[in-house]
Coordinates of C-alpha atoms in Angstrom, one line a residue:
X6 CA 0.0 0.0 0.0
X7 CA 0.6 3.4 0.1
X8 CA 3.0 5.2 2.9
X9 CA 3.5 8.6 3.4
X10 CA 7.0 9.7 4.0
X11 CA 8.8 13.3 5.2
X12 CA 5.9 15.0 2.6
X13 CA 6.8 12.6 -0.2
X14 CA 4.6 9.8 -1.3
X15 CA 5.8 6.3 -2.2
X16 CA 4.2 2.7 -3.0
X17 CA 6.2 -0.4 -2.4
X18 CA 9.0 -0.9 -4.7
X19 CA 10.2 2.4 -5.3
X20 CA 13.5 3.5 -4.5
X21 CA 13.2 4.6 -0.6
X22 CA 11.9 8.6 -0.5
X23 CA 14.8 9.2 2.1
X24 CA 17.4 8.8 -0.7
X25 CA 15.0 11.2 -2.6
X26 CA 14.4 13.6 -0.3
X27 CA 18.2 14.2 0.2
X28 CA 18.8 14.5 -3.5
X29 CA 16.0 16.8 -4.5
X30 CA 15.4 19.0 -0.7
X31 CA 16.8 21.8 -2.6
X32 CA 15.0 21.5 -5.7
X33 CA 11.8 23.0 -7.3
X34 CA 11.2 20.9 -9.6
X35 CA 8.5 18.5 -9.7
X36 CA 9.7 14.4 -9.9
X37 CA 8.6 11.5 -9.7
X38 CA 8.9 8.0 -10.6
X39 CA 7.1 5.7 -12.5
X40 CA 7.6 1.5 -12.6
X41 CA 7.8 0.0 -15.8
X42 CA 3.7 -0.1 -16.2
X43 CA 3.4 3.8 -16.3
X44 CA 2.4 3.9 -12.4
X45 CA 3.5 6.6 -10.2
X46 CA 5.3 5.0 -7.6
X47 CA 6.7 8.3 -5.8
X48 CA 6.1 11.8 -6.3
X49 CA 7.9 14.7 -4.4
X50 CA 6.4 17.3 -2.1
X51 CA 6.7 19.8 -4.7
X52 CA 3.6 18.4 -6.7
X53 CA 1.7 20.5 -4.1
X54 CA 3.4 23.7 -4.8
X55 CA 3.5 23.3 -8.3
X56 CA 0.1 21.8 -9.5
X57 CA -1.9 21.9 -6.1
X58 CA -2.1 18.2 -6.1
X59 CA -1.7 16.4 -2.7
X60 CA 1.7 13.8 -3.6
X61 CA -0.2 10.7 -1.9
X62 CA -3.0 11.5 -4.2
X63 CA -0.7 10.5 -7.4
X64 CA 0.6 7.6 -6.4
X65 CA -0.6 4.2 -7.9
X66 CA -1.7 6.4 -11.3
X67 CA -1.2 7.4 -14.2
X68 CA -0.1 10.6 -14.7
X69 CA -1.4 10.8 -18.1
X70 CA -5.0 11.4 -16.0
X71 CA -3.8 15.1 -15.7
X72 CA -1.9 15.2 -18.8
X73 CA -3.7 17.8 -21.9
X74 CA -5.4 15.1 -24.1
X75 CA -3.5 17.1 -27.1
X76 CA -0.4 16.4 -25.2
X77 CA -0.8 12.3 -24.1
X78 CA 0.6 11.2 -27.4
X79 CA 4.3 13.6 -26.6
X80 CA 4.4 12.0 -22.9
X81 CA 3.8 8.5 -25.0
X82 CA 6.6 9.2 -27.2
X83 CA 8.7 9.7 -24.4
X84 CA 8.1 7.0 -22.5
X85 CA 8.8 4.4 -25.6
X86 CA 12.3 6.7 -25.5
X87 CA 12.6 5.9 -21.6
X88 CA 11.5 2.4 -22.3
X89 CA 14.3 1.6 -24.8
X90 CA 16.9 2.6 -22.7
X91 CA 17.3 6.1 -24.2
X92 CA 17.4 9.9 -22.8
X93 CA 15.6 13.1 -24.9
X94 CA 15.6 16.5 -24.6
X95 CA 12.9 18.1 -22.3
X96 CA 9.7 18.5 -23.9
X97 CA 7.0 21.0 -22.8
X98 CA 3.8 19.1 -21.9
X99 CA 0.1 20.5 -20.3
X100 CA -0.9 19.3 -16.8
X101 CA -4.0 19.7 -15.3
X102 CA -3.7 21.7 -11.9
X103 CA -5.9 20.9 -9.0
X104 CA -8.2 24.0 -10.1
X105 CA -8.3 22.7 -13.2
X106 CA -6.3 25.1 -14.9
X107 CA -3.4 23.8 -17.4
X108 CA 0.0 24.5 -16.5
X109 CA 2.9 24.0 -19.3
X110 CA 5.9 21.9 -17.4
X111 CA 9.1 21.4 -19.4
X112 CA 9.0 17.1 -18.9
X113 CA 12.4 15.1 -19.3
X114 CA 12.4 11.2 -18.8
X115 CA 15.3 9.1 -17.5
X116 CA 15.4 4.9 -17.7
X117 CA 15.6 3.2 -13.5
X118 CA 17.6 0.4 -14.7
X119 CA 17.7 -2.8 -12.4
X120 CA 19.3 -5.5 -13.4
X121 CA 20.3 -4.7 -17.1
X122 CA 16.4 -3.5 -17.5
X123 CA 14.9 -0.8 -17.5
X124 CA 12.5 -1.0 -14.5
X125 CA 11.1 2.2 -14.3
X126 CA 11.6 6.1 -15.2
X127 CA 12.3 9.0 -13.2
X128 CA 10.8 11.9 -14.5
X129 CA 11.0 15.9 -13.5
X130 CA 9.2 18.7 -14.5
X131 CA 10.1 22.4 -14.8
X132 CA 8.2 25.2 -14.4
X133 CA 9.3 27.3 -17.2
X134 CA 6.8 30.1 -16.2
X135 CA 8.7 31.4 -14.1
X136 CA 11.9 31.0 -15.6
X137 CA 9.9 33.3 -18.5
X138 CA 8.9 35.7 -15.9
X139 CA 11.9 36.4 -14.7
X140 CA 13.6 36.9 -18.1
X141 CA 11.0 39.2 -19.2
X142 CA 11.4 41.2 -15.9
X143 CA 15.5 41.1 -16.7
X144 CA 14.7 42.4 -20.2
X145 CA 12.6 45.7 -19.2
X146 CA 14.9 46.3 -16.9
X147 CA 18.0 46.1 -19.8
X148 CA 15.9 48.2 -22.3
X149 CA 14.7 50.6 -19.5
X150 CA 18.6 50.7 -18.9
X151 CA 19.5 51.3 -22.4
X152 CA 16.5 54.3 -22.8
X153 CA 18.2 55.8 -19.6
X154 CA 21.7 56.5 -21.2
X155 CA 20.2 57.2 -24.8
X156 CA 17.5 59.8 -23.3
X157 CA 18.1 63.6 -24.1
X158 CA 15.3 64.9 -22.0
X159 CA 13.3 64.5 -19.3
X160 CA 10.2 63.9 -21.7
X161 CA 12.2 61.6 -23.9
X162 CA 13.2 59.4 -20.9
X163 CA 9.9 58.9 -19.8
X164 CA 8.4 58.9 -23.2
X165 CA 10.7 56.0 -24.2
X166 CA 10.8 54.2 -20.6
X167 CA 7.0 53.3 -20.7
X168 CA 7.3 52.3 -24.6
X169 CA 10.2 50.0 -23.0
X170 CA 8.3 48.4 -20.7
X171 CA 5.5 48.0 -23.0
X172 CA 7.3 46.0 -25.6
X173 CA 10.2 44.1 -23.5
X174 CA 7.8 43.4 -20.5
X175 CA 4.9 42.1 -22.3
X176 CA 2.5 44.5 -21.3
X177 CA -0.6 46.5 -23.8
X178 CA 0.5 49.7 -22.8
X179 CA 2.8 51.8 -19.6
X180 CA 2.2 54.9 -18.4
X181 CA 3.7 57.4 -15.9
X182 CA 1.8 60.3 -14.3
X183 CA 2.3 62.7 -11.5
X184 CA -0.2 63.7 -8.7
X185 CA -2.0 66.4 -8.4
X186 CA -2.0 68.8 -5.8
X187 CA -6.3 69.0 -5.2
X188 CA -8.7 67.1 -3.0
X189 CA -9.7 64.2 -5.2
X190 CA -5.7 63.2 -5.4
X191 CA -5.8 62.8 -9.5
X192 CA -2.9 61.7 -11.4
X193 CA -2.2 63.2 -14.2
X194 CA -0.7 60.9 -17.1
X195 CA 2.5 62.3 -18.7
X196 CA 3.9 59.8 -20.2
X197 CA 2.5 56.6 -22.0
X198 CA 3.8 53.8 -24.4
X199 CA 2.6 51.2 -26.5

């Protein structure tokens, strides 16, 4: 059956979550493994953080249950990968959250061998979102940056700044105002971009 151990889930065969748990405290990925039948037979604590899914809820299934329908046939193709022994790149597959939104993990599948077989697969899963967020946040502030030495005015500068954030950060439109001095405390747009 299943046993619950330090926040990770397990079922009988897998290798012990201890070992896991000292390998991956550190990391934010998600992982689990799999035997050689597709059934989760650990997941880490970080299934709750990531998808909102509880880890001891996971394990005995299939993880294709919360796979994107659109995406079962990539997470197949990896597996017949894993199965014969090999290794591919990370491939970006949709999983079903526990509000039921989808959330785009970058997936990568490793053989378990045991014995000269493969018994299993480890798999982990990356959260590229915020790996995205935090380039587009690096990239407004580089352009904002780059409009700060190039500016010749005041007006320029903030002209340029919001069209900056607009376009590297993603966003319809920036603006930049400055208060007014009356009772109602209105801002009064000066600048805007995009």
């Amino acid at each position: 059956g299943a046993a619950m151990t330090q926040g990770d889930a397990t079922l009988d065969g897998a290798v012990t979550s201890t070992s896991w748990d000292e390998a991956l405290g550190a990391v934010r990925d998600l992982v689990y493994q799999n035997n050689a039948e597709g059934r989760v037979q650990w997941v880490s604590a970080a299934v709750t953080d990531v998808l909102g899914h509880a880890a001891g809820d996971l394990v005995g299934t299939d993880m294709r249950a919360i796979v994107h329908p659109d995406d079962q046939s990539t997470l197949d193709q990896l597996r017949q990968v894993t199965l014969s022994g090999g290794e591919a790149e990370p491939i970006p597959v949709r999983f079903r959250c526990i509000d039921g939104e989808w959330r785009e993990l970058a997936t990568r599948k490793l053989p378990l061998w045991s014995g000269g077989a493969v018994a299993g697969e480890l798999v982990t899963l990356r959260d590229e979102q915020e790996i995205h967020a935090v380039r587009q946040a690096f990239l407004t502030v580089m352009a904002c940056n780059e409009v700060l030495v190039r500016a010749g005015s005041e007006e320029e500068l903030l002209e340029q700044t919001c069209r900056a954030v607009a376009e590297s950060g993603g966003y319809a439109f920036a603006w930049y105002g400055i208060p007014l001095d009356d009772p109602e405390h209105r801002v009064e747009p000066v600048a805007v971009g995009g």
